[in-house]
Amino acid sequence: MKKIIFLISILLFVTGSLFGQTFYNAEVTVRASSTDNLFKNSSDSSDNFASTKASLNLYPLHFSEINIFTEYTKYNKNNNLSNLNYGGGLTLMPLSDSSLFSIYMNMNYKGYRYKEDTLTTSTTSSTEFSDKNINGVVALGYQLNETTSLRTGFNYSLVGYASDSDFVSDKSLNEIFTGLNLSLFGSNAIDFEAGYSFEKYDYLPEYDSVFNRTYGIDRINAYNRLEESDLNSYYVSLRYSRPLGKKTGFSLSYSYRNFTESKDSALILGSSSGYLSPWVNSYDGNTTLAKFKTYLVPYTIISFGVGYWNSSYLKTLESVSILNPLYDPYYDDPSAEFTTTVHTRNAQGRNDDKYRIFMTVSVPIVTSSGRLFEPSLNIDYTDNESTIANYTYSDFSIILSINIR
Amino acid sequence: MRFKIIAMSIILFLICSCAIQAEGRHFIDFDGDGFSDNIIDFDNNSIPDEFQSKVKELKSHTRTFTFSPTALFSDKSKDVKLTVSQKFSLHQFKARQLAKCRSNFDSDFNSGLSAGASSGGGCVGGVCF
C-alpha cells in the first residue's frame, strides 16, 4: 500500500513537470532529524529519524485548492514509532480580489498508521493502531484601511488518541478568535489576537472510599470511573515586529492562556503516554518569544531566536506497575507478577520553566525553469526545569531537510 | 523623570525609525518576520529582490510556487495572464492574515521537534514548517 502511494506521488510529480502545472503542483520534502531526548523527559532517549513527504495541490477553480499528501517517517531506535502519515484538505476563498472582505475556509484530514511491532509495554505503547486528526477553520477578515485589518473566525480540531485502547477519549476542541493587525509610525507592526476555546476532557475524581485499596485501583476500574468535565480556556496574544536595519527583521511576541475551569484534583488517564498523546500540550501559562530573520548572508535566509515558556499542567498520573504481593511463582501466571494500578491521591501538580534557543538556515535555489530547491538546517536547544523530576530535561536537536517544488 | 526620558526615547525611536516601504506601498507584516509583506520577490524564493544581486530570470511563470503575488506590483509582471493556480495564489496572498492566525497556539505552545501524532510536523522554537 505504501509503495503504491509513493509510486502515484512520484508519477504525479513527474506528470506535473511535463504539463507546466497550470492546474496542479507537486512538492517533495526529505528530512533527516536527530535528537538526544525524543520523549522530552529525564529518560534522555536519543534517536534519529528520517521522513519523506510528497504532496499534490489541485486547483479545480480559481478560488479553491485540493491538497493530498503522504509522508513516511522511519525511526532508528524506536522502530514502533515509524509511521505512514496521509491525508488531504480543501481550501476555499470565494471572494473577489477587489473586496475589502476576505474569507478563508479550510478543512483537513490526517491519518496515521503505525508500524506493527511486538513491543507492548513501552511508554509509547504503539503496537498496531491507526490515528486520525481533523481540523477545520472558517475565518473572515476586513481591511479597515491600508495598514489596519480585522479578523475573526472559528476553529475546530479533533486529535485522535494514538492507542489501540478505546478507553481514553480523543481530544476535541471548538474555538472562536478575533484579532487586529496594524502598522504604526511607518514600519512598526502590531498584531493582537484573543480567543476562547471549548473543550471536554475525561478525569478521574480523587481517591474515594469505594476504592480504598492499599495499592490504588486497577486500570480498568479507573477507566470505568472516568467523568467528563469542561476544560474551557481563553488566550491573548500580542506581537510587535519591525525591521532592524535594511536586511534584518525582528519580532517580539507574548501569549497567555488560562483554563477558566479545571478540576484541581483531576488527572487525565493516558496523558503521560507522552510522545503520541494529544493531551501533552494541555496546559496554561505564558510564553515570550523573540525572533530575528536576516538576509545579511547572500542567497541565504537565517532565522534565530530565544523563547521562555511558563507552563502549568493538569494534574496527571499514568498507571504504574508494582509488584503484586499475592503473586505466587509456583501457581500464578508470570504476567501476574506485577499489577498495574492507578493512584489518584498523590497526583502532583506540574509547573515547568522552559528556555529555548533555535536557528534555521535555508538556501533557496531557483532554477531557470522555475523549480525551487530549498535545503535547510534547523538547530534547537531546550532546557526545561519542572516541579516533577521526570520532566526536568535538556534536549539538543538537529534537522536537515530539502524541499523541492 | 527617568521614566519620561525612556518613554520619549521610545517614541522618538518609533517616529524616526527607518521605514522600509515596498516601492511606496504601506508597511504590512502579517507573518511577523519584521519585513513588509509587500516587498517584491519576483522569483518567489522568499528573498526580496532588493537583497539579491541578481534575480533569476525564469523561462516559465506558470508554476504557482514560483509565482509571487507581490511581483504584480512590479513593472515586470504587467499584463501577465494568470493561470488558475496563480489566481488562487493571489486569493491566498490577500487572505494571508486569516491563514496565519495563531488561534490554536500550534506555533507558540508546541512541544517542539516532533514527528508524532500530536503535532504532525516539525516545529522549532515557534517556527513551524
Coordinates of C-alpha atoms in Angstrom, one line a residue, chain B:
Chain B
M1 CA 12.0 61.9 35.2
R2 CA 13.8 58.8 34.2
F3 CA 10.6 57.2 33.1
K4 CA 9.7 60.2 30.9
I5 CA 13.2 60.1 29.2
I6 CA 12.7 56.4 28.5
A7 CA 9.2 56.9 27.2
M8 CA 10.3 59.8 24.9
S9 CA 13.2 57.9 23.6
I10 CA 10.9 55.0 22.6
I11 CA 8.5 57.4 20.9
L12 CA 11.3 59.1 19.0
F13 CA 12.8 55.8 18.0
L14 CA 9.4 54.7 16.6
I15 CA 8.8 58.0 14.8
C16 CA 12.3 58.4 13.4
S17 CA 12.8 54.7 12.6
C18 CA 13.8 54.0 9.1
A19 CA 10.5 53.0 7.4
I20 CA 11.2 50.3 4.8
Q21 CA 8.4 50.8 2.4
A22 CA 8.0 48.5 -0.6
E23 CA 8.1 50.8 -3.5
G24 CA 5.7 53.3 -2.0
R25 CA 3.3 50.7 -0.6
H26 CA 2.4 50.7 3.0
F27 CA 4.2 48.5 5.5
I28 CA 2.2 45.5 6.5
D29 CA 3.6 42.5 8.4
F30 CA 1.0 39.7 8.9
D31 CA 3.6 36.9 9.2
G32 CA 5.6 38.7 11.9
D33 CA 9.0 38.4 10.4
G34 CA 9.7 42.1 10.7
F35 CA 9.7 42.7 6.9
S36 CA 6.9 44.2 4.8
D37 CA 4.8 41.5 3.2
N38 CA 4.6 43.7 0.1
I39 CA 8.3 43.7 -0.7
I40 CA 8.7 42.5 -4.3
D41 CA 10.0 38.9 -4.6
F42 CA 9.8 38.2 -8.4
D43 CA 11.2 34.7 -8.3
N44 CA 9.3 33.9 -5.1
N45 CA 12.3 32.3 -3.4
S46 CA 11.4 34.1 -0.1
I47 CA 14.4 36.5 -0.5
P48 CA 13.3 40.0 -1.5
D49 CA 14.7 41.1 -4.9
E50 CA 16.4 44.1 -3.5
F51 CA 18.6 41.9 -1.3
Q52 CA 19.8 39.8 -4.3
S53 CA 22.4 41.0 -6.7
K54 CA 20.8 39.0 -9.5
V55 CA 17.2 37.7 -9.6
K56 CA 16.8 34.6 -11.6
E57 CA 15.2 35.2 -15.0
L58 CA 12.6 32.5 -15.3
K59 CA 11.7 30.8 -18.6
S60 CA 8.3 29.9 -17.3
H61 CA 6.0 31.7 -14.9
T62 CA 3.2 29.1 -15.0
R63 CA 4.0 27.5 -11.7
T64 CA 2.3 28.6 -8.5
F65 CA 5.4 28.0 -6.4
T66 CA 7.4 30.4 -8.4
F67 CA 4.6 32.9 -8.8
S68 CA 4.8 35.8 -6.4
P69 CA 1.7 38.0 -6.0
T70 CA 4.0 40.8 -4.9
A71 CA 5.6 40.6 -8.3
L72 CA 2.3 42.0 -9.8
F73 CA 3.3 45.3 -8.1
S74 CA 6.4 45.5 -10.4
D75 CA 6.5 46.6 -14.0
K76 CA 7.9 43.2 -15.0
S77 CA 4.6 41.5 -14.5
K78 CA 2.2 44.0 -16.1
D79 CA -0.3 42.5 -18.5
V80 CA 0.6 39.0 -17.3
K81 CA -2.2 36.5 -17.9
L82 CA -2.7 34.4 -14.7
T83 CA -3.3 30.7 -14.6
V84 CA -5.9 29.1 -12.4
S85 CA -3.4 28.2 -9.7
Q86 CA -1.8 31.7 -9.8
K87 CA -5.3 33.3 -9.3
F88 CA -5.7 31.1 -6.3
S89 CA -2.2 32.2 -5.1
L90 CA -3.4 35.8 -5.4
H91 CA -6.5 35.0 -3.2
Q92 CA -4.2 33.3 -0.7
F93 CA -2.0 36.3 -0.6
K94 CA -4.9 38.5 0.2
A95 CA -6.2 36.2 2.9
R96 CA -2.8 35.5 4.5
Q97 CA -3.7 37.2 7.7
L98 CA -6.5 34.7 8.2
A99 CA -4.5 31.6 7.2
K100 CA -1.7 32.6 9.6
C101 CA -3.9 33.2 12.7
R102 CA -2.4 31.9 15.9
S103 CA -5.7 30.7 17.4
N104 CA -4.6 27.2 18.3
F105 CA -1.1 28.0 19.6
D106 CA 0.4 25.4 17.4
S107 CA 3.4 27.5 16.9
D108 CA 3.9 29.3 20.2
F109 CA 2.9 26.4 22.5
N110 CA 4.1 23.5 20.5
S111 CA 6.1 20.9 22.4
G112 CA 8.8 21.1 19.8
L113 CA 10.7 19.0 17.4
S114 CA 8.3 16.2 16.9
A115 CA 7.0 14.0 14.1
G116 CA 4.5 12.3 16.4
A117 CA 0.7 12.3 16.0
S118 CA 0.2 15.1 18.5
S119 CA 1.8 17.8 16.3
G120 CA 2.2 16.3 12.9
G121 CA 5.0 18.5 11.7
G122 CA 8.3 19.8 12.7
C123 CA 8.4 22.9 14.8
V124 CA 11.5 24.6 16.2
G125 CA 11.1 27.3 18.7
G126 CA 7.8 28.5 17.4
V127 CA 8.8 28.3 13.8
C128 CA 6.7 25.6 12.1
F129 CA 7.4 24.3 8.6

